[in-house]
Amino acid sequence: MLSFVTRRIAAALGTLLLASVLVFLAVQALPGDVATQVLGKDATPDAVAALRGQLGLDRPAWERYADWVGGALHGDFGTSLVSGKAVGGEVAAYLGNSALIALVTVLFAVTGSIVLGVLAGLYRDRWPDHLISTASLVGMSVPEFVVATVLVLCFSVALPWFPAVVLYGPEASVGQLLPAVWLPALSLAVVMAAYIVRMARTSVIDVMASEYVTTARLKGLSTWRVVTRHALPSALLPTLHVIALNVAWLVGGVAVVENVFNYPGVGKLLLSSVQNRDLPVIQAVALVSAVVYVTCNLAADLGAMALNPKLRTRGRTR
Amino acid sequence: MTTLDTAPVAVPAPAPARAVRAWRTLRSSRAAVIGLSVVAVHVLIALLAPLLTSYDPIANSAGEALLGPSAQHWAGTDQYGRDVLARVLYGGRYALGVSLTATLLTVALGTVIGCAAALRGGRFDNVLGRVLDAVLSVPAILSLLVVVTALGTGPSVIVLAIAVVYVPQVVRVVRGAALAVVPQDYVTAARARGEGTWAILRREILPNITDVVCVEFAMRASWVVLLISSLSFLGFGADPPTPDWGLMVAENRTAITVVPMASLAPIIALATLVVGLNLAADGLSKAWGVDRIREGS
């Protein structure tokens, strides 16, 4: 089992390394020289050459890559071309704000969707199932900005309960941001829950049809006990993976929703840095999101292993 | 007794052609029929848009800005006085045109690469899997933004960007389906006959995974429509004044309290198209028994 875990972790690290190369190459492929960007179009060739030397742009690509990764490992992502501040600190500030949204979203989405999915699975082909399945189909079929717009229409315009836009910068405190977190989180949760509900429903149906659930029923256990003790643990296993994948998806979804609400999170930082061609920031955000994605997947795999003895033994025999 | 002796020999009914059989199973699924009809209606509307409205979707008319729904303008007008309904009807051209092209390219590339990976196996498969994992670990919206920033926002660039983002996922699905076909005897026989990879792929593997590829197409198309509209909404997709649903929501939501219909109309168009595609994907996969578990993006 230990070798399985280490192999899985090694694979994750390999993926990350490869992703960092891809991110570096992709950002290098962006047209427009950084030095020309900084100095403007009218800069003399001498000045551009001097700045290129100063920024180290005249060195070969692999040397710059090694520098970048080496720095990143120490938390040093370079300096933002726009604000002139250290990228690491800037990304961390925005990331913290996004984490707040992500946390609320995951809480909403996971609890809500598991309850709904299990209900739909238990009442298969009856009205609660039809209702929940239709709702999740619709939730899956509208983009985040649509959900966000509709929520603003309902809860900021018609009923002025929540702010429609955030007026604070990245340094805002949790207390200042808290009232503004709910609508973005709810928009993301609706879209995210739609997928988890479907997954939870399918696996509950599969498990309820299995022989050991029939056995548990024949033993005379109450439905509640059958569901909570026998069916749910195995039904939640495949759901776990979908949840992990969706947490990774949040990074992208957050970019859209944060722009709708002008929320100072990492998604907003990403868009503005793409607009300003702030290469060090783009690279840092991309790398951080790759780390989030790979970690979520790793956690899902290891979690599945902890819950499913079969996977553990397979790891041992292999 | 005599009936037994003279029982006519059952004449075997001619086996219906593949396409006919596929059509029959498809019709047995209500979800697939509804979904495909919705998509068909959208395609028709996009094609016939000039016949359905007399308004020009991009002509400004400052005197008629921000009107509510009326007999002249069923869905009202936007801040430039353009008829919202006309823009919604024409909007399907961009959404469907770009999405379907992008999905076709993505699924075609993904199918070829996925089948090749399943057929060749070994180191090729391993290296490919690692690279795809790495591509998948970068958020889709970021890859899209990088491609769009590098090459501009033309429709062809968006198609390319979508392919970059979604090919890895298609490859995974198709590879999985093809792996079930590769060990079959007829593939081994084809290999023994000395047929090339391409011939085996086209004649032995593809016909057996058509259903998976079709479901993948419908499902992928729904995601591509969503992604393209999000991109337009953020200002990286369709350029104004192109009529596009995502762009319209972005333009009209500032005036959402004045003319809510101007934001709602493109939202409804977008949602019905994607619901149609999702229903089609669900219905097809159930009708054809494509046992796939939908994963989150």
Coordinates of C-alpha atoms in Angstrom, one line a residue:
Chain A
M1 CA 0.0 0.0 0.0
L2 CA 2.8 2.4 0.9
S3 CA 4.4 1.8 -2.5
F4 CA 1.1 2.6 -4.1
V5 CA 0.9 5.9 -2.3
T6 CA 4.4 6.9 -3.1
R7 CA 3.9 6.0 -6.7
R8 CA 0.8 8.0 -6.9
I9 CA 2.6 11.0 -5.3
A10 CA 5.5 10.7 -7.6
A11 CA 3.1 10.7 -10.6
A12 CA 1.5 13.8 -9.2
L13 CA 4.8 15.6 -8.9
G14 CA 5.7 14.5 -12.4
T15 CA 2.5 16.0 -13.8
L16 CA 3.2 19.2 -11.9
L17 CA 6.7 19.5 -13.4
L18 CA 5.4 18.9 -16.9
A19 CA 2.6 21.4 -16.3
S20 CA 5.1 24.0 -15.1
V21 CA 7.0 23.5 -18.4
L22 CA 3.8 23.9 -20.4
V23 CA 2.8 27.0 -18.5
F24 CA 6.3 28.5 -19.0
L25 CA 6.3 27.7 -22.8
A26 CA 2.7 29.0 -23.3
V27 CA 3.5 32.3 -21.6
Q28 CA 6.7 32.6 -23.6
A29 CA 4.6 32.2 -26.7
L30 CA 2.6 35.3 -26.0
P31 CA 3.6 37.9 -28.6
G32 CA 5.2 41.2 -27.5
D33 CA 8.5 41.4 -25.7
V34 CA 8.3 42.2 -22.0
A35 CA 10.9 44.9 -22.3
T36 CA 9.0 46.6 -25.1
Q37 CA 5.8 46.3 -23.0
V38 CA 7.4 48.0 -20.0
L39 CA 9.2 50.8 -21.8
G40 CA 6.5 51.5 -24.4
K41 CA 6.6 51.6 -28.1
D42 CA 8.9 54.7 -28.4
A43 CA 11.7 53.2 -26.4
T44 CA 15.2 53.3 -28.1
P45 CA 16.6 49.9 -29.1
D46 CA 19.5 50.5 -26.6
A47 CA 17.1 51.0 -23.7
V48 CA 15.2 47.9 -24.7
A49 CA 18.4 45.8 -24.9
A50 CA 19.5 47.2 -21.5
L51 CA 16.2 46.2 -19.8
R52 CA 16.3 42.8 -21.5
G53 CA 19.7 42.3 -19.9
Q54 CA 18.5 43.5 -16.6
L55 CA 15.5 41.2 -16.7
G56 CA 17.6 38.4 -17.9
L57 CA 15.6 38.0 -21.1
D58 CA 18.7 37.6 -23.2
R59 CA 19.5 34.3 -21.5
P60 CA 18.4 31.0 -23.0
A61 CA 14.9 29.8 -22.2
W62 CA 15.8 26.8 -20.1
E63 CA 18.0 28.9 -17.8
R64 CA 15.1 31.3 -17.3
Y65 CA 12.8 28.3 -16.7
A66 CA 15.1 26.9 -14.1
D67 CA 15.3 30.3 -12.4
W68 CA 11.6 30.7 -12.3
V69 CA 10.9 27.2 -10.9
G70 CA 13.7 27.6 -8.4
G71 CA 12.3 30.9 -7.3
A72 CA 8.7 29.5 -7.2
L73 CA 9.8 26.7 -4.9
H74 CA 10.9 29.4 -2.4
G75 CA 7.8 31.4 -2.9
D76 CA 9.5 34.0 -5.1
F77 CA 7.5 34.4 -8.3
G78 CA 9.3 37.6 -9.5
T79 CA 7.9 41.1 -9.7
S80 CA 4.7 42.2 -11.2
L81 CA 5.3 44.3 -14.4
V82 CA 2.2 46.5 -13.6
S83 CA 2.2 47.1 -9.9
G84 CA 5.9 46.5 -9.3
K85 CA 5.1 44.5 -6.2
A86 CA 6.3 40.9 -5.5
V87 CA 4.0 38.5 -7.4
G88 CA 4.0 36.0 -4.6
G89 CA 2.5 38.3 -2.0
E90 CA 0.0 39.7 -4.5
V91 CA -1.2 36.3 -5.7
A92 CA -1.4 35.1 -2.0
A93 CA -3.7 38.1 -1.1
Y94 CA -6.1 37.4 -4.0
L95 CA -5.9 33.7 -3.5
G96 CA -7.0 34.1 0.1
N97 CA -10.1 36.0 -1.0
S98 CA -10.9 33.3 -3.5
A99 CA -10.4 30.6 -1.0
L100 CA -13.2 32.2 1.0
I101 CA -15.6 31.9 -2.0
A102 CA -14.4 28.4 -2.7
L103 CA -14.9 27.3 0.9
V104 CA -18.5 28.5 1.0
T105 CA -19.2 27.1 -2.5
V106 CA -17.9 23.7 -1.6
L107 CA -19.9 23.6 1.7
F108 CA -23.1 24.6 -0.1
A109 CA -22.6 22.4 -3.2
V110 CA -21.4 19.3 -1.5
T111 CA -23.9 19.1 1.4
G112 CA -26.8 20.2 -0.8
S113 CA -26.0 18.0 -3.8
I114 CA -25.4 14.8 -1.8
V115 CA -28.7 15.2 0.0
L116 CA -30.5 15.9 -3.2
G117 CA -28.6 13.2 -5.2
V118 CA -29.3 10.5 -2.5
L119 CA -33.0 11.6 -2.4
A120 CA -33.3 11.3 -6.2
G121 CA -31.6 7.9 -6.1
L122 CA -33.8 6.6 -3.3
Y123 CA -37.0 7.9 -5.0
R124 CA -35.9 6.7 -8.4
D125 CA -38.4 7.5 -11.2
R126 CA -40.9 9.1 -8.8
W127 CA -41.6 12.8 -8.6
P128 CA -38.8 13.8 -6.2
D129 CA -36.4 12.2 -8.7
H130 CA -38.0 13.9 -11.7
L131 CA -37.9 17.3 -10.0
I132 CA -34.3 17.0 -8.8
S133 CA -33.0 15.5 -12.1
T134 CA -34.7 18.2 -14.2
A135 CA -33.3 20.9 -11.9
S136 CA -29.8 19.5 -12.2
L137 CA -30.1 19.3 -15.9
V138 CA -31.0 23.0 -16.1
G139 CA -28.3 23.9 -13.6
M140 CA -25.8 22.1 -15.8
S141 CA -27.0 23.9 -18.9
V142 CA -26.5 27.5 -17.9
P143 CA -23.2 29.2 -17.6
E144 CA -22.0 30.7 -14.3
F145 CA -22.5 34.2 -15.5
V146 CA -26.1 33.5 -16.2
V147 CA -26.8 32.1 -12.8
A148 CA -24.9 35.1 -11.3
T149 CA -27.0 37.6 -13.3
V150 CA -30.2 36.0 -12.3
L151 CA -29.2 35.9 -8.7
V152 CA -28.3 39.6 -8.8
L153 CA -31.7 40.3 -10.4
C154 CA -33.4 38.4 -7.5
F155 CA -31.3 39.2 -4.4
S156 CA -29.7 42.6 -5.2
V157 CA -32.3 44.3 -7.4
A158 CA -35.7 42.9 -6.5
L159 CA -34.8 42.1 -2.8
P160 CA -31.8 44.2 -1.8
W161 CA -30.3 41.7 0.6
F162 CA -26.8 41.3 -0.9
P163 CA -24.4 43.7 -2.6
A164 CA -24.3 43.3 -6.4
V165 CA -20.6 44.4 -6.7
V166 CA -17.7 44.5 -4.3
L167 CA -16.2 47.9 -3.7
Y168 CA -13.1 46.7 -1.9
G169 CA -9.6 45.9 -3.1
P170 CA -7.6 42.8 -2.4
E171 CA -6.6 44.0 1.0
A172 CA -10.2 43.9 2.3
S173 CA -10.7 42.1 5.5
V174 CA -12.8 38.9 5.8
G175 CA -15.5 41.0 7.6
Q176 CA -15.7 43.4 4.7
L177 CA -15.9 40.7 2.1
L178 CA -18.3 38.4 3.9
P179 CA -21.6 40.0 2.8
A180 CA -20.4 39.8 -0.8
V181 CA -19.4 36.2 -0.7
W182 CA -22.8 34.6 -0.7
L183 CA -24.0 35.4 -4.2
P184 CA -20.8 34.4 -6.1
A185 CA -20.6 31.3 -4.0
L186 CA -24.2 30.4 -4.7
S187 CA -23.8 30.9 -8.4
L188 CA -20.8 28.5 -8.4
A189 CA -22.5 26.1 -6.1
V190 CA -25.6 25.8 -8.4
V191 CA -23.4 24.8 -11.4
M192 CA -21.1 22.6 -9.4
A193 CA -24.0 20.8 -7.5
A194 CA -25.7 19.9 -10.8
Y195 CA -22.8 17.5 -11.6
I196 CA -22.5 16.0 -8.1
V197 CA -26.2 15.4 -7.8
R198 CA -26.2 13.3 -11.0
M199 CA -23.2 11.3 -9.9
A200 CA -24.6 10.8 -6.4
R201 CA -28.0 9.7 -7.8
T202 CA -26.4 7.1 -10.2
S203 CA -24.2 5.6 -7.6
V204 CA -27.0 5.4 -5.0
I205 CA -29.2 3.6 -7.6
D206 CA -26.3 1.2 -8.3
V207 CA -25.6 0.4 -4.7
M208 CA -29.3 0.0 -3.7
A209 CA -29.6 -2.7 -6.4
S210 CA -26.6 -4.6 -5.1
E211 CA -26.8 -7.9 -3.2
Y212 CA -25.4 -6.8 0.1
V213 CA -28.1 -4.1 0.4
T214 CA -30.7 -6.7 -0.3
T215 CA -29.1 -8.9 2.4
A216 CA -29.1 -6.0 4.9
R217 CA -32.8 -5.4 4.1
L218 CA -33.6 -9.1 4.5
K219 CA -31.9 -9.1 7.9
G220 CA -34.7 -6.7 8.9
L221 CA -32.7 -3.5 9.2
S222 CA -34.7 -0.3 9.0
T223 CA -34.5 1.6 5.7
W224 CA -32.6 4.5 7.5
R225 CA -30.0 2.1 8.8
V226 CA -29.6 0.4 5.4
V227 CA -29.1 3.7 3.7
T228 CA -26.8 5.3 6.2
R229 CA -24.6 2.4 7.2
H230 CA -24.6 0.1 4.2
A231 CA -25.4 2.1 1.0
L232 CA -24.0 5.5 1.6
P233 CA -20.3 4.8 2.2
S234 CA -19.9 2.9 -1.1
A235 CA -22.3 5.2 -3.0
L236 CA -20.2 8.3 -2.0
L237 CA -17.0 6.8 -3.3
P238 CA -17.4 7.7 -6.9
T239 CA -19.0 11.0 -5.9
L240 CA -15.8 11.9 -4.0
H241 CA -13.9 11.9 -7.3
V242 CA -16.4 14.2 -9.0
I243 CA -16.2 16.5 -6.0
A244 CA -12.4 16.7 -6.3
L245 CA -12.6 17.4 -10.0
N246 CA -15.1 20.1 -9.4
V247 CA -13.0 21.8 -6.8
A248 CA -10.3 22.0 -9.5
W249 CA -12.9 23.4 -11.9
L250 CA -13.7 26.1 -9.4
V251 CA -10.5 27.8 -10.3
G252 CA -11.8 28.5 -13.8
G253 CA -15.4 29.1 -12.8
V254 CA -14.2 31.6 -10.2
A255 CA -12.7 33.7 -12.9
V256 CA -16.0 34.3 -14.5
V257 CA -18.1 34.8 -11.4
E258 CA -15.5 37.1 -9.7
N259 CA -15.7 39.4 -12.7
V260 CA -19.4 39.6 -12.6
F261 CA -19.3 40.7 -8.9
N262 CA -16.0 42.6 -9.2
Y263 CA -14.8 40.4 -6.3
P264 CA -11.0 40.8 -5.6
G265 CA -10.1 37.2 -6.1
V266 CA -7.6 35.2 -8.1
G267 CA -9.9 35.0 -11.1
K268 CA -10.1 38.7 -11.4
L269 CA -6.3 39.0 -11.0
L270 CA -5.9 36.4 -13.8
L271 CA -8.1 38.4 -16.2
S272 CA -6.6 41.7 -15.5
S273 CA -3.1 40.3 -15.8
V274 CA -4.0 38.8 -19.2
Q275 CA -5.3 42.1 -20.3
N276 CA -2.2 43.9 -19.1
R277 CA 0.2 41.1 -20.3
D278 CA 1.6 40.9 -16.8
L279 CA 3.5 37.7 -17.5
P280 CA 4.9 36.9 -14.1
V281 CA 1.5 37.1 -12.6
I282 CA -0.1 34.9 -15.3
Q283 CA 2.6 32.3 -14.8
A284 CA 2.2 32.3 -11.0
V285 CA -1.6 32.0 -11.2
A286 CA -1.4 29.2 -13.7
L287 CA 1.1 27.3 -11.6
V288 CA -0.9 27.8 -8.4
S289 CA -4.0 26.5 -10.1
A290 CA -2.2 23.5 -11.5
V291 CA -1.0 22.7 -7.9
V292 CA -4.6 23.0 -6.7
Y293 CA -5.8 20.6 -9.5
V294 CA -3.1 18.0 -9.0
T295 CA -3.6 18.1 -5.2
C296 CA -7.3 17.7 -5.5
N297 CA -6.9 14.7 -7.7
L298 CA -4.3 13.2 -5.5
A299 CA -6.5 13.7 -2.4
A300 CA -9.4 12.1 -4.3
D301 CA -7.4 9.0 -5.2
L302 CA -5.9 8.6 -1.7
G303 CA -9.3 9.2 -0.2
A304 CA -10.9 6.6 -2.4
M305 CA -8.2 4.2 -1.4
A306 CA -8.8 4.9 2.3
L307 CA -12.5 4.1 1.8
N308 CA -12.2 1.2 -0.6
P309 CA -10.2 -1.8 0.7
K310 CA -10.1 -3.3 -2.8
L311 CA -7.9 -0.5 -4.1
R312 CA -5.5 -1.0 -1.2
T313 CA -5.0 -4.7 -1.9
R314 CA -4.6 -4.0 -5.6
G315 CA -1.9 -1.6 -4.7
R316 CA -0.1 -4.2 -2.7
T317 CA -0.2 -7.0 -5.2
R318 CA 0.9 -4.9 -8.0
Chain B
M1 CA -51.4 -31.7 -36.4
T2 CA -51.2 -30.8 -40.1
T3 CA -50.4 -27.3 -39.2
L4 CA -47.2 -28.6 -37.6
D5 CA -46.1 -30.5 -40.7
T6 CA -46.8 -27.6 -43.0
A7 CA -45.4 -24.9 -40.8
P8 CA -43.8 -22.5 -43.2
V9 CA -40.1 -22.1 -42.8
A10 CA -39.6 -18.8 -41.1
V11 CA -38.2 -16.4 -43.6
P12 CA -35.4 -14.5 -41.9
A13 CA -36.3 -10.8 -42.1
P14 CA -33.5 -8.9 -43.8
A15 CA -31.3 -7.4 -41.1
P16 CA -31.9 -3.7 -41.1
A17 CA -29.0 -1.5 -42.1
R18 CA -26.8 -0.1 -39.3
A19 CA -28.1 3.4 -39.7
V20 CA -31.7 2.3 -39.6
R21 CA -31.2 0.3 -36.4
A22 CA -29.4 3.3 -34.8
W23 CA -32.3 5.5 -35.8
R24 CA -34.8 3.1 -34.3
T25 CA -33.1 2.9 -30.9
L26 CA -32.7 6.7 -31.0
R27 CA -36.5 7.2 -31.6
S28 CA -37.2 5.0 -28.6
S29 CA -35.6 7.5 -26.3
R30 CA -37.8 10.5 -25.6
A31 CA -35.0 12.5 -24.2
A32 CA -32.9 12.1 -27.3
V33 CA -35.7 13.0 -29.6
I34 CA -36.6 16.1 -27.6
G35 CA -33.0 17.2 -27.3
L36 CA -32.2 16.7 -31.0
S37 CA -35.4 18.6 -32.0
V38 CA -34.5 21.5 -29.8
V39 CA -31.0 21.7 -31.4
A40 CA -32.6 21.3 -34.8
V41 CA -35.0 24.2 -34.1
H42 CA -32.0 26.3 -33.0
V43 CA -30.1 25.5 -36.2
L44 CA -33.2 26.4 -38.3
I45 CA -33.7 29.7 -36.6
A46 CA -30.0 30.6 -37.1
L47 CA -30.2 29.7 -40.8
L48 CA -33.5 31.5 -41.4
A49 CA -32.9 34.5 -39.1
P50 CA -33.2 37.0 -42.0
L51 CA -36.7 35.7 -42.8
L52 CA -37.8 35.8 -39.2
T53 CA -37.1 39.4 -38.4
S54 CA -36.9 42.5 -40.5
Y55 CA -34.5 44.3 -38.1
D56 CA -30.8 44.6 -38.7
P57 CA -29.0 43.0 -35.7
I58 CA -26.1 45.5 -35.8
A59 CA -27.8 48.8 -37.0
N60 CA -27.8 51.4 -34.2
S61 CA -30.8 53.6 -33.7
A62 CA -30.2 56.0 -30.9
G63 CA -33.8 57.2 -30.7
E64 CA -35.1 53.8 -29.7
A65 CA -32.6 52.9 -27.0
L66 CA -33.6 50.8 -24.0
L67 CA -37.3 50.3 -24.9
G68 CA -39.2 47.6 -23.0
P69 CA -41.0 44.8 -24.9
S70 CA -43.6 46.0 -27.3
A71 CA -45.4 45.0 -30.5
Q72 CA -42.6 46.4 -32.6
H73 CA -39.8 45.1 -30.5
W74 CA -40.9 41.8 -28.8
A75 CA -37.9 41.6 -26.6
G76 CA -37.2 45.3 -26.3
T77 CA -34.1 47.2 -27.5
D78 CA -30.6 47.5 -26.0
Q79 CA -28.7 50.7 -25.2
Y80 CA -27.8 51.3 -28.9
G81 CA -31.5 50.9 -29.9
R82 CA -30.9 47.5 -31.6
D83 CA -33.7 45.1 -31.6
V84 CA -32.9 42.4 -29.0
L85 CA -35.0 39.7 -30.6
A86 CA -33.2 40.2 -34.0
R87 CA -29.8 39.9 -32.2
V88 CA -30.9 36.8 -30.4
L89 CA -32.1 35.2 -33.6
Y90 CA -28.8 36.1 -35.4
G91 CA -26.8 35.2 -32.3
G92 CA -27.3 31.5 -32.9
R93 CA -25.1 31.9 -36.0
Y94 CA -22.0 32.7 -34.1
A95 CA -22.8 30.4 -31.2
L96 CA -23.7 27.4 -33.3
G97 CA -21.2 28.0 -36.1
V98 CA -18.2 28.4 -33.9
S99 CA -19.2 25.7 -31.4
L100 CA -20.0 23.1 -33.9
T101 CA -16.8 23.7 -35.9
A102 CA -14.8 23.6 -32.7
T103 CA -16.5 20.5 -31.4
L104 CA -16.1 18.7 -34.8
L105 CA -12.4 19.5 -34.8
T106 CA -11.9 18.6 -31.2
V107 CA -13.8 15.2 -31.4
A108 CA -12.1 14.3 -34.7
L109 CA -8.6 15.0 -33.3
G110 CA -9.4 13.4 -30.0
T111 CA -10.8 10.3 -31.7
V112 CA -7.7 9.8 -33.9
I113 CA -5.3 10.4 -31.1
G114 CA -7.3 8.3 -28.6
C115 CA -7.5 5.3 -31.0
A116 CA -3.9 5.6 -31.9
A117 CA -2.9 5.6 -28.2
A118 CA -5.1 2.5 -27.6
L119 CA -3.7 0.7 -30.6
R120 CA 0.0 1.5 -30.2
G121 CA 0.0 1.3 -26.4
G122 CA 3.5 1.1 -24.8
R123 CA 5.7 4.1 -24.5
F124 CA 3.6 6.3 -26.9
D125 CA 0.5 5.7 -24.7
N126 CA 2.4 6.4 -21.5
V127 CA 4.1 9.6 -22.6
L128 CA 0.8 10.9 -24.2
G129 CA -1.1 10.2 -21.0
R130 CA 1.4 12.2 -18.9
V131 CA 1.3 15.1 -21.3
L132 CA -2.5 15.1 -21.3
D133 CA -2.6 15.0 -17.5
A134 CA -0.4 18.1 -17.4
V135 CA -2.5 20.0 -20.0
L136 CA -5.6 19.1 -18.0
S137 CA -4.1 20.4 -14.8
V138 CA -4.1 24.0 -16.2
P139 CA -7.5 25.5 -15.9
A140 CA -9.4 25.6 -19.2
I141 CA -10.2 29.3 -19.0
L142 CA -6.5 30.1 -18.6
S143 CA -5.4 28.1 -21.6
L144 CA -8.1 29.7 -23.6
L145 CA -7.1 33.2 -22.5
V146 CA -3.4 32.5 -23.3
V147 CA -4.3 31.3 -26.8
V148 CA -6.7 34.2 -27.4
T149 CA -4.2 36.8 -26.1
A150 CA -1.4 35.4 -28.3
L151 CA -3.4 35.1 -31.5
G152 CA -6.3 37.6 -31.3
T153 CA -10.1 36.9 -30.9
G154 CA -11.1 35.7 -34.4
P155 CA -13.5 32.8 -34.7
S156 CA -10.7 30.5 -36.1
V157 CA -8.5 31.3 -33.1
I158 CA -11.4 30.4 -30.7
V159 CA -11.9 27.1 -32.5
L160 CA -8.2 26.4 -32.1
A161 CA -8.2 27.4 -28.5
I162 CA -11.2 25.1 -27.8
A163 CA -9.4 22.2 -29.4
V164 CA -6.3 22.8 -27.2
V165 CA -8.5 22.7 -24.1
Y166 CA -10.8 19.8 -24.9
V167 CA -8.8 17.4 -27.0
P168 CA -7.2 15.8 -24.0
Q169 CA -10.5 15.0 -22.4
V170 CA -11.9 13.5 -25.6
V171 CA -8.7 11.5 -26.0
R172 CA -9.2 10.0 -22.6
V173 CA -12.8 8.9 -23.3
V174 CA -12.1 7.5 -26.7
R175 CA -8.9 5.7 -25.6
G176 CA -10.9 4.0 -22.9
A177 CA -13.6 2.9 -25.4
A178 CA -11.0 1.8 -28.0
L179 CA -9.1 -0.2 -25.4
A180 CA -12.1 -2.5 -25.1
V181 CA -12.0 -3.1 -28.9
V182 CA -8.3 -3.6 -29.4
P183 CA -8.0 -7.1 -27.7
Q184 CA -10.8 -8.4 -30.0
D185 CA -10.0 -11.3 -32.4
Y186 CA -10.9 -9.3 -35.5
V187 CA -8.3 -6.7 -34.6
T188 CA -5.7 -9.3 -34.0
A189 CA -6.7 -10.8 -37.4
A190 CA -6.4 -7.5 -39.1
R191 CA -3.0 -7.1 -37.6
A192 CA -2.0 -10.6 -38.7
R193 CA -3.1 -9.7 -42.2
G194 CA -0.5 -6.9 -42.0
E195 CA -2.9 -4.0 -42.2
G196 CA -1.5 -0.6 -41.2
T197 CA -2.5 1.3 -38.1
W198 CA -4.7 3.7 -40.1
A199 CA -6.6 1.0 -41.9
I200 CA -7.2 -0.9 -38.6
L201 CA -8.3 2.3 -36.9
R202 CA -10.8 3.1 -39.7
R203 CA -12.2 -0.3 -40.6
E204 CA -12.1 -2.2 -37.3
I205 CA -12.0 0.2 -34.4
L206 CA -14.0 3.3 -35.4
P207 CA -17.2 1.4 -36.5
N208 CA -17.3 -0.1 -33.0
I209 CA -17.0 3.1 -31.0
T210 CA -19.3 5.3 -33.2
D211 CA -21.8 5.4 -30.4
V212 CA -19.3 6.6 -27.8
V213 CA -18.0 9.2 -30.2
C214 CA -21.5 10.5 -31.0
V215 CA -22.4 10.8 -27.3
E216 CA -19.1 12.5 -26.7
F217 CA -19.8 14.9 -29.5
A218 CA -23.2 16.0 -28.1
M219 CA -21.8 16.3 -24.6
R220 CA -18.7 18.2 -25.6
A221 CA -20.8 20.5 -27.8
S222 CA -22.8 21.6 -24.8
W223 CA -19.6 22.4 -22.9
V224 CA -18.2 24.2 -25.8
V225 CA -21.3 26.4 -26.2
L226 CA -21.0 27.3 -22.5
L227 CA -17.3 28.0 -22.7
I228 CA -17.6 30.1 -25.8
S229 CA -20.4 32.2 -24.3
S230 CA -18.4 32.7 -21.1
L231 CA -15.5 33.8 -23.2
S232 CA -17.7 36.3 -25.1
F233 CA -19.1 37.5 -21.8
L234 CA -15.7 38.2 -20.4
G235 CA -14.9 40.2 -23.6
F236 CA -12.4 37.7 -25.1
G237 CA -14.8 36.0 -27.6
A238 CA -17.1 37.6 -30.2
D239 CA -16.1 41.2 -31.0
P240 CA -18.8 43.9 -30.7
P241 CA -21.1 44.5 -32.6
T242 CA -21.3 40.8 -33.5
P243 CA -24.7 39.5 -32.2
D244 CA -23.7 36.8 -29.7
W245 CA -25.6 35.7 -26.6
G246 CA -22.7 35.9 -24.1
L247 CA -21.7 39.3 -25.4
M248 CA -25.4 40.4 -25.2
V249 CA -25.7 39.5 -21.6
A250 CA -22.5 41.4 -20.8
E251 CA -23.8 44.4 -22.7
N252 CA -27.3 44.4 -21.4
R253 CA -26.8 43.5 -17.8
T254 CA -25.8 47.0 -16.9
A255 CA -29.4 48.0 -17.8
I256 CA -30.9 45.0 -16.3
T257 CA -33.2 47.0 -14.0
V258 CA -34.5 49.0 -17.0
V259 CA -35.0 46.3 -19.6
P260 CA -34.7 42.9 -17.9
M261 CA -35.9 41.2 -21.1
A262 CA -32.9 42.3 -23.0
S263 CA -30.7 40.2 -20.7
L264 CA -33.2 37.4 -20.3
A265 CA -33.8 36.7 -24.0
P266 CA -30.2 35.7 -24.8
I267 CA -30.1 33.8 -21.5
I268 CA -33.1 31.8 -22.6
A269 CA -31.7 31.1 -26.0
L270 CA -28.4 29.9 -24.6
A271 CA -30.0 27.7 -21.9
T272 CA -32.5 26.0 -24.3
L273 CA -29.7 25.2 -26.7
V274 CA -27.5 23.7 -24.0
V275 CA -30.4 21.8 -22.4
G276 CA -31.2 20.4 -25.8
L277 CA -27.6 19.2 -26.3
N278 CA -27.5 17.7 -22.8
L279 CA -30.8 15.9 -23.3
A280 CA -29.5 14.6 -26.6
A281 CA -26.3 13.4 -25.0
D282 CA -28.1 11.7 -22.1
G283 CA -30.8 10.1 -24.3
L284 CA -28.2 8.8 -26.8
S285 CA -26.0 7.4 -24.2
K286 CA -28.9 5.6 -22.5
A287 CA -30.5 4.4 -25.8
W288 CA -27.2 3.1 -27.1
G289 CA -26.1 1.7 -23.8
V290 CA -22.9 3.8 -23.8
D291 CA -22.0 3.2 -20.2
R292 CA -20.3 6.4 -19.4
I293 CA -20.2 8.3 -16.2
R294 CA -20.3 12.0 -16.7
E295 CA -17.5 13.7 -14.9
G296 CA -17.2 17.3 -13.9
S297 CA -15.1 19.5 -16.0

